[in-house]
Short mmCIF file of C-alpha atoms and ligand atoms in Angstrom, two decimals:
data_model
loop_
_atom_site.label_atom_id
_atom_site.label_comp_id
_atom_site.label_asym_id
_atom_site.label_seq_id
_atom_site.Cartn_x
_atom_site.Cartn_y
_atom_site.Cartn_z
CA MET A 1 -3.23 24.09 12.01
CA SER A 2 -2.17 20.53 12.64
CA SER A 3 -3.92 17.17 12.53
CA GLU A 4 -4.31 14.85 15.49
CA VAL A 5 -2.32 11.63 15.47
CA HIS A 6 -2.74 9.21 18.38
CA PHE A 7 0.14 6.96 19.31
CA PHE A 8 0.24 3.67 21.16
CA ASP A 9 3.88 3.20 22.12
CA LEU A 10 4.92 -0.45 22.21
CA GLY A 11 7.94 0.45 24.29
CA LYS A 12 5.73 1.10 27.32
CA TRP A 13 4.79 -2.52 28.07
CA ARG A 14 1.04 -2.17 27.70
CA ASN A 15 -1.39 -4.63 26.21
CA VAL A 16 -1.44 -4.11 22.46
CA LEU A 17 -5.00 -5.33 21.95
CA GLU A 18 -6.26 -2.83 24.51
CA GLY A 19 -4.14 -0.25 22.73
CA ILE A 20 -5.99 -0.92 19.49
CA ASP A 21 -9.32 -0.52 21.34
CA GLY A 22 -8.17 2.80 22.74
CA LEU A 23 -7.00 4.12 19.38
CA LEU A 24 -10.28 3.15 17.76
CA LYS A 25 -12.42 4.69 20.53
CA THR A 26 -10.55 7.96 20.15
CA THR A 27 -10.60 8.20 16.38
CA VAL A 28 -13.94 6.59 15.55
CA GLY A 29 -15.89 8.54 18.18
CA SER A 30 -19.56 7.84 17.62
CA ASP A 31 -19.24 7.62 13.84
CA ILE A 32 -19.78 3.87 13.46
CA GLY A 33 -23.14 2.59 14.57
CA LEU A 34 -25.85 0.00 14.26
CA GLY A 35 -26.05 -1.65 10.85
CA ASP A 36 -23.14 0.25 9.27
CA ARG A 37 -21.24 -1.81 6.73
CA VAL A 38 -17.60 -1.20 7.61
CA ALA A 39 -14.78 -2.10 5.22
CA ILE A 40 -11.62 -3.00 7.12
CA LYS A 41 -8.93 -2.65 4.47
CA VAL A 42 -5.81 -4.69 4.99
CA HIS A 43 -3.01 -6.17 2.89
CA PHE A 44 -3.24 -9.97 3.07
CA GLY A 45 0.48 -10.35 2.27
CA GLU A 46 1.97 -12.23 -0.65
CA ARG A 47 2.51 -15.98 -0.31
CA GLY A 48 5.85 -16.31 1.50
CA ASN A 49 5.72 -12.85 3.09
CA TYR A 50 5.34 -12.99 6.88
CA THR A 51 5.58 -9.36 7.97
CA TYR A 52 2.09 -8.18 7.04
CA ILE A 53 -0.21 -7.00 9.85
CA ARG A 54 -0.99 -9.94 12.13
CA PRO A 55 -4.56 -11.30 11.76
CA VAL A 56 -5.07 -11.05 15.53
CA PHE A 57 -4.82 -7.25 15.32
CA VAL A 58 -7.36 -7.23 12.49
CA ARG A 59 -9.63 -9.45 14.58
CA ARG A 60 -9.53 -6.84 17.33
CA VAL A 61 -10.71 -4.16 14.90
CA VAL A 62 -13.49 -6.48 13.71
CA ASP A 63 -14.59 -7.02 17.33
CA PHE A 64 -14.61 -3.28 17.95
CA VAL A 65 -16.88 -2.67 14.95
CA LYS A 66 -19.19 -5.49 16.00
CA GLY A 67 -19.28 -4.05 19.49
CA ARG A 68 -20.72 -0.88 17.97
CA GLY A 69 -23.40 -2.85 16.15
CA GLY A 70 -21.61 -2.48 12.80
CA LEU A 71 -21.29 -5.09 10.08
CA PRO A 72 -17.56 -5.42 9.36
CA PHE A 73 -15.90 -7.18 6.47
CA VAL A 74 -12.16 -7.53 5.90
CA THR A 75 -11.05 -6.70 2.41
CA ASP A 76 -8.13 -6.35 -0.01
CA THR A 77 -7.75 -5.98 -3.78
CA THR A 78 -6.07 -8.17 -6.38
CA THR A 79 -2.57 -7.40 -7.61
CA LEU A 80 -1.38 -5.96 -10.89
CA TYR A 81 1.66 -8.21 -11.10
CA PRO A 82 0.88 -11.73 -12.32
CA GLU A 83 3.62 -13.82 -10.77
CA GLY A 84 2.32 -13.91 -7.20
CA PHE A 85 -0.65 -15.67 -5.63
CA ARG A 86 -3.04 -12.72 -5.37
CA THR A 87 -3.70 -11.90 -9.00
CA THR A 88 -7.19 -13.37 -9.28
CA VAL A 89 -10.04 -13.24 -6.81
CA LYS A 90 -9.75 -17.00 -6.28
CA ASP A 91 -5.97 -16.82 -5.65
CA GLU A 92 -6.30 -13.83 -3.37
CA LEU A 93 -8.94 -15.55 -1.24
CA GLU A 94 -6.78 -18.68 -1.00
CA THR A 95 -3.72 -16.64 -0.05
CA ALA A 96 -5.73 -14.70 2.52
CA ARG A 97 -6.76 -17.94 4.14
CA TYR A 98 -3.23 -19.35 3.89
CA ASN A 99 -1.90 -16.26 5.65
CA GLY A 100 -4.47 -16.44 8.43
CA PHE A 101 -7.27 -14.17 7.18
CA SER A 102 -10.31 -16.43 7.24
CA GLU A 103 -13.93 -15.74 8.13
CA GLU A 104 -13.63 -18.23 10.94
CA GLY A 105 -10.55 -16.57 12.44
CA LEU A 106 -11.60 -12.98 11.91
CA GLY A 107 -15.25 -13.37 12.83
CA CYS A 108 -16.55 -11.63 9.71
CA PRO A 109 -16.62 -12.13 5.92
CA VAL A 110 -13.47 -11.81 3.83
CA VAL A 111 -14.26 -9.98 0.60
CA ILE A 112 -12.11 -9.15 -2.42
CA ALA A 113 -13.00 -5.52 -3.01
CA ASP A 114 -12.40 -5.38 -6.77
CA GLU A 115 -14.25 -8.56 -7.66
CA PRO A 116 -15.22 -10.17 -9.96
CA ASP A 117 -12.06 -9.78 -12.04
CA GLY A 118 -9.87 -7.11 -10.47
CA TYR A 119 -11.62 -4.39 -12.44
CA GLY A 120 -14.76 -3.99 -10.32
CA GLY A 121 -14.77 -0.36 -9.27
CA LEU A 122 -16.14 3.15 -9.67
CA GLU A 123 -14.21 6.00 -11.24
CA PHE A 124 -13.64 9.36 -9.53
CA ARG A 125 -11.98 12.48 -10.91
CA VAL A 126 -8.89 13.76 -9.09
CA ASP A 127 -9.54 17.41 -8.22
CA GLY A 128 -6.60 19.72 -8.85
CA ALA A 129 -4.61 17.09 -10.75
CA ALA A 130 -1.25 18.35 -12.01
CA GLU A 131 -1.09 18.78 -15.78
CA ASP A 132 2.02 16.66 -16.08
CA CYS A 133 0.58 13.73 -14.06
CA ARG A 134 -1.15 11.06 -16.12
CA VAL A 135 -3.47 10.04 -13.26
CA LYS A 136 -6.56 12.22 -13.66
CA THR A 137 -9.07 9.71 -12.28
CA THR A 138 -9.00 6.87 -9.79
CA LYS A 139 -11.07 3.72 -10.07
CA VAL A 140 -11.77 2.67 -6.50
CA ALA A 141 -12.66 -0.95 -5.71
CA LYS A 142 -16.42 -1.26 -5.49
CA HIS A 143 -16.82 -2.90 -2.09
CA ILE A 144 -14.76 -0.14 -0.52
CA VAL A 145 -16.73 2.64 -2.23
CA GLU A 146 -20.02 1.07 -1.22
CA ALA A 147 -19.16 0.75 2.48
CA ASP A 148 -20.67 3.10 5.09
CA ALA A 149 -17.29 3.54 6.79
CA VAL A 150 -13.72 2.44 6.10
CA ILE A 151 -10.90 1.57 8.48
CA VAL A 152 -7.57 1.42 6.66
CA LEU A 153 -4.99 -0.71 8.47
CA SER A 154 -1.56 -0.02 6.97
CA HIS A 155 1.71 -1.75 7.65
CA VAL A 156 4.47 0.86 7.69
CA LYS A 157 7.47 -0.47 5.80
CA GLY A 158 9.71 0.39 2.89
CA HIS A 159 8.70 0.31 -0.76
CA LEU A 160 10.95 0.08 -3.79
CA LEU A 161 9.23 2.98 -5.57
CA SER A 162 7.63 5.12 -2.87
CA GLY A 163 10.34 4.80 -0.20
CA MET A 164 7.87 4.39 2.65
CA GLY A 165 4.54 2.63 2.25
CA GLY A 166 1.80 3.72 4.64
CA ALA A 167 -1.75 5.08 4.45
CA ILE A 168 -1.33 7.10 1.23
CA LYS A 169 0.14 4.11 -0.56
CA HIS A 170 -2.65 1.95 0.78
CA LEU A 171 -5.30 4.35 -0.53
CA GLY A 172 -3.76 4.95 -3.96
CA MET A 173 -2.65 1.44 -4.77
CA GLY A 174 -4.32 -0.83 -2.23
CA CYS A 175 -7.89 0.46 -2.63
CA THR A 176 -7.94 0.65 -6.43
CA THR A 177 -8.57 -1.65 -9.37
CA LYS A 178 -6.01 -3.15 -11.73
CA ASP A 179 -6.47 -0.46 -14.38
CA SER A 180 -5.89 2.27 -11.82
CA LYS A 181 -2.81 0.46 -10.50
CA ARG A 182 -1.55 0.25 -14.08
CA GLU A 183 -1.90 4.00 -14.59
CA GLN A 184 0.22 4.68 -11.52
CA HIS A 185 2.95 2.29 -12.60
CA ALA A 186 2.87 3.60 -16.15
CA ALA A 187 4.00 6.94 -14.69
CA HIS A 188 7.44 5.49 -13.87
CA GLY A 189 7.86 4.38 -17.48
CA LEU A 190 9.94 1.53 -18.83
CA LEU A 191 13.06 1.90 -20.94
CA PHE A 192 14.98 -0.71 -22.90
CA ASN A 193 18.71 -0.10 -23.20
CA TYR A 194 19.67 -2.00 -26.33
CA GLU A 195 23.38 -1.52 -25.70
CA LYS A 196 23.06 -3.73 -22.63
CA CYS A 197 20.54 -6.14 -24.17
CA LYS A 198 22.00 -9.53 -25.15
CA GLY A 199 18.90 -10.60 -27.07
CA CYS A 200 18.28 -13.63 -24.82
CA GLY A 201 14.48 -13.27 -25.04
CA GLU A 202 13.91 -14.08 -21.35
CA CYS A 203 11.88 -10.93 -20.82
CA VAL A 204 9.59 -11.92 -23.69
CA GLU A 205 9.00 -15.32 -22.14
CA ALA A 206 8.39 -13.78 -18.72
CA CYS A 207 5.73 -11.32 -19.92
CA LYS A 208 2.34 -12.80 -19.07
CA PHE A 209 0.49 -10.11 -21.04
CA SER A 210 2.06 -10.83 -24.45
CA ALA A 211 3.27 -7.25 -24.53
CA LEU A 212 6.77 -8.16 -25.68
CA GLU A 213 8.00 -9.84 -28.83
CA MET A 214 11.42 -10.26 -30.34
CA GLN A 215 11.96 -8.17 -33.43
CA GLY A 216 15.24 -9.47 -34.78
CA GLU A 217 17.50 -9.63 -31.75
CA ARG A 218 15.66 -7.05 -29.69
CA PRO A 219 12.54 -7.16 -27.57
CA ALA A 220 9.87 -4.66 -28.63
CA ARG A 221 7.10 -3.59 -26.25
CA ASP A 222 3.48 -2.97 -27.15
CA GLU A 223 2.49 -0.04 -24.93
CA GLU A 224 -1.23 -0.83 -25.24
CA LYS A 225 -0.81 -4.35 -23.95
CA CYS A 226 1.80 -3.53 -21.29
CA MET A 227 0.44 -3.56 -17.72
CA TYR A 228 3.65 -2.11 -16.24
CA CYS A 229 3.91 -5.08 -13.91
CA ASN A 230 7.73 -4.80 -14.16
CA THR A 231 8.21 -8.57 -14.40
CA CYS A 232 10.44 -8.11 -17.45
CA MET A 233 12.62 -5.61 -15.60
CA PHE A 234 13.19 -7.99 -12.70
CA THR A 235 13.82 -10.86 -15.14
CA CYS A 236 16.59 -9.18 -17.09
CA ASP A 237 19.95 -10.08 -15.56
CA ASN A 238 21.70 -7.58 -17.80
CA LYS A 239 19.85 -4.60 -16.34
CA ALA A 240 18.81 -3.61 -19.83
CA ILE A 241 15.30 -2.64 -18.66
CA THR A 242 14.92 0.31 -16.31
CA LEU A 243 12.47 2.96 -15.15
CA TYR A 244 12.78 6.54 -16.38
CA GLU A 245 15.57 8.32 -14.55
CA ASP A 246 12.96 10.23 -12.53
CA GLY A 247 10.57 7.27 -12.59
CA LYS A 248 10.23 6.95 -8.82
CA ASP A 249 9.38 10.66 -8.48
CA ARG A 250 6.74 10.35 -11.18
CA PHE A 251 5.35 7.19 -9.62
CA GLN A 252 4.97 8.90 -6.26
CA GLU A 253 3.15 11.85 -7.84
CA ALA A 254 0.81 9.41 -9.55
CA LEU A 255 0.31 7.48 -6.31
CA ALA A 256 -0.68 10.65 -4.46
CA HIS A 257 -3.12 11.53 -7.24
CA ALA A 258 -4.71 8.09 -7.03
CA ALA A 259 -4.95 8.45 -3.25
CA ALA A 260 -6.71 11.80 -3.72
CA GLY A 261 -9.24 10.12 -6.00
CA ALA A 262 -9.82 7.45 -3.36
CA VAL A 263 -10.35 10.05 -0.64
CA LYS A 264 -12.89 11.76 -2.88
CA ALA A 265 -14.63 8.43 -3.44
CA LEU A 266 -15.00 8.02 0.33
CA SER A 267 -16.00 11.59 1.15
CA GLY A 268 -18.96 12.02 3.44
CA ARG A 269 -18.19 8.81 5.29
CA PRO A 270 -15.89 8.17 8.25
CA VAL A 271 -12.44 6.97 7.19
CA ILE A 272 -10.06 6.01 9.97
CA TYR A 273 -6.39 5.21 9.44
CA LEU A 274 -4.30 2.98 11.67
CA ASN A 275 -0.59 2.66 10.86
CA PHE A 276 1.29 -0.27 12.38
CA ILE A 277 5.00 0.50 12.77
CA LEU A 278 5.95 -3.10 13.38
CA ASP A 279 8.17 -5.48 11.43
CA VAL A 280 9.55 -2.62 9.36
CA THR A 281 11.12 -4.20 6.30
CA PRO A 282 12.82 -2.54 3.31
CA LEU A 283 10.22 -3.90 0.89
CA CYS A 284 6.44 -4.11 0.95
CA ASP A 285 4.10 -6.97 1.83
CA CYS A 286 3.87 -7.94 -1.87
CA ALA A 287 7.49 -9.05 -1.62
CA ALA A 288 8.53 -12.51 -0.49
CA PRO A 289 10.91 -12.09 1.15
CA ALA A 290 10.56 -8.42 2.10
CA GLY A 291 14.01 -8.29 3.71
CA ARG A 292 15.44 -8.15 7.22
CA LEU A 293 13.94 -5.88 9.85
CA ILE A 294 15.25 -2.32 9.84
CA THR A 295 14.06 -1.02 13.22
CA GLN A 296 12.79 -2.29 16.51
CA ASN A 297 9.00 -2.35 16.70
CA VAL A 298 7.65 1.10 17.48
CA GLY A 299 3.88 1.09 17.95
CA ILE A 300 0.56 1.92 16.35
CA LEU A 301 -0.79 5.27 15.19
CA ALA A 302 -4.37 6.34 14.48
CA SER A 303 -5.71 9.42 12.73
CA ARG A 304 -8.40 10.76 10.41
CA ASP A 305 -5.68 12.32 8.25
CA PRO A 306 -3.69 10.04 5.88
CA VAL A 307 -0.99 12.65 5.29
CA ALA A 308 -0.41 13.43 8.95
CA ILE A 309 -0.29 9.77 9.96
CA ASP A 310 2.25 8.98 7.22
CA ARG A 311 4.41 11.97 8.09
CA ALA A 312 4.33 10.96 11.77
CA SER A 313 5.16 7.36 10.83
CA LEU A 314 8.15 8.46 8.76
CA ASP A 315 9.41 10.52 11.70
CA LEU A 316 8.92 7.70 14.21
CA VAL A 317 10.79 5.24 11.98
CA ASP A 318 13.63 7.75 11.83
CA LYS A 319 13.70 7.99 15.63
CA ALA A 320 13.49 4.23 16.22
CA ALA A 321 16.42 2.05 17.23
CA ILE A 322 17.99 0.68 14.05
CA MET A 323 18.82 -3.00 13.78
CA PRO A 324 22.45 -4.00 13.30
CA GLY A 325 23.50 -4.25 9.66
CA TRP A 326 21.70 -1.16 8.39
CA GLU A 327 23.68 1.97 7.67
CA ALA A 328 21.07 4.48 6.49
CA THR A 329 20.70 7.53 8.69
CA PRO A 330 17.75 9.89 9.21
CA PRO A 331 16.01 11.72 7.73
CA ASP A 332 13.95 9.25 5.71
CA ILE A 333 15.75 5.97 6.35
CA LEU A 334 13.17 4.05 4.29
CA GLY A 335 13.54 6.40 1.34
CA LYS A 336 17.33 6.16 1.41
CA ILE A 337 17.28 2.37 1.54
CA ASN A 338 15.02 2.40 -1.54
CA ARG A 339 17.00 5.15 -3.33
CA THR A 340 14.25 7.71 -3.37
CA ARG A 341 12.61 10.34 -1.13
CA SER A 342 9.42 9.17 0.59
CA THR A 343 8.39 12.78 1.09
CA ILE A 344 7.59 13.16 -2.63
CA HIS A 345 4.25 11.36 -2.31
CA ILE A 346 3.50 12.79 1.13
CA GLU A 347 4.03 16.35 -0.13
CA ALA A 348 2.05 15.68 -3.30
CA ALA A 349 -0.87 14.33 -1.26
CA GLU A 350 -0.81 17.44 0.88
CA ARG A 351 -0.76 19.65 -2.23
CA LEU A 352 -3.82 17.79 -3.50
CA GLY A 353 -5.60 18.66 -0.27
CA ILE A 354 -6.18 15.26 1.28
CA GLY A 355 -4.42 16.08 4.53
CA ARG A 356 -1.77 18.07 6.35
CA SER A 357 1.77 17.06 7.13
CA ALA A 358 1.68 19.18 10.31
CA TYR A 359 0.57 16.95 13.14
CA THR A 360 0.23 16.90 16.89
CA ILE A 361 0.93 13.56 18.46
CA PHE A 362 -1.00 12.36 21.49
CA GLU A 363 0.66 9.60 23.41
CA GLY A 364 -1.15 7.36 25.82
CA ASN A 365 -2.97 4.10 25.96
CA GLY A 366 -4.24 4.95 22.51
CA GLU A 367 -6.70 7.37 24.09
S1 LIG B 1 15.97 -10.18 -20.81
FE1 LIG B 1 17.26 -8.36 -21.01
S2 LIG B 1 18.97 -9.04 -22.21
FE2 LIG B 1 17.37 -10.57 -22.51
S3 LIG B 1 16.25 -9.86 -24.33
FE3 LIG B 1 15.21 -9.02 -22.57
S4 LIG B 1 16.13 -6.97 -22.32
FE4 LIG B 1 17.51 -8.15 -23.65
S1 LIG B 2 6.26 -5.65 -20.99
FE1 LIG B 2 7.14 -5.94 -18.97
S2 LIG B 2 6.01 -4.47 -17.67
FE2 LIG B 2 4.85 -4.70 -19.57
S3 LIG B 2 3.35 -6.31 -19.09
FE3 LIG B 2 5.12 -7.32 -20.02
S4 LIG B 2 6.39 -7.95 -18.28
FE4 LIG B 2 4.92 -6.45 -17.53
#
């Protein structure tokens, strides 16, 4: 058995907006109708990032939903890390507008899904959770859970911890509240190597959660207060703060578990995934900058299966023409660039039963 993945190939010189229409017609079928509240989940991009999904593509999805008589809203959640411009609902709305996601431009409301404070959500148990994974439940942002249908628009790009970021990443991290994001990051752990530590105290100053304090010449971390935002790790020039050796593997397992909880939260309603393999950067849309482009633009995929669409995206990135300056070779270019294997979270998601990595690709004008 394989899942259907529909592909709009940008290399074939067809109109991309019509391609989005075609992909939606094929995958939505008759499942969105009059009066349905439809959450269109996007990543608004961090301030200074410019490779997030273009607002014009999101507008086209909004128009499609309105054409069906639905009531769309475009939505994202706040971030765990505090140093960007999307940490609070107010900041996230301002950044959305700054990056081109406004009600006026999109033709529908822009809503922060985990309002009022980044913790607004409903908790769902992860069925079949592995004993050694700390994520047993997922708290899914309330405006996403309460929608009648969800369309998840994911930018396919690299990610420091998961290798590739696509639909699974968007479900597990992008659709959840701050406490759920914390649980996933806590899985990668945080270690202080006191042999490398020079006792400068910069990590303590950088921690916005007061989770670090100097004890003598060493920083000590309060696990209860720590949000695993990793700001301290990026601050330390001496590389004295690291993840567990297998931290990225553990993170990906946790991510897949959180995604499984999100899928459960949305069960019984249509969930459509569109993956945009455009502007493929080594880092995610939370990064500013996210790095130079890795491949030529490929196209857009649509599916009802988050595992299949991510597996197909990974394969298409591997087949794409690589930009000069990059040396990674297939398989899993994005994983290699980020020193991990992207397949860890894809395989874990499949094990948890939220999709199949076997797919059949249908090429055409999205239809
Ligand atoms: S920033 Fe690094 S070197 Fe400085 S105190 Fe923190 S861990 Fe030690
Ligand atoms: S200790 Fe480090 S990871 Fe934990 S909250 Fe502070 S800065 Fe973030």
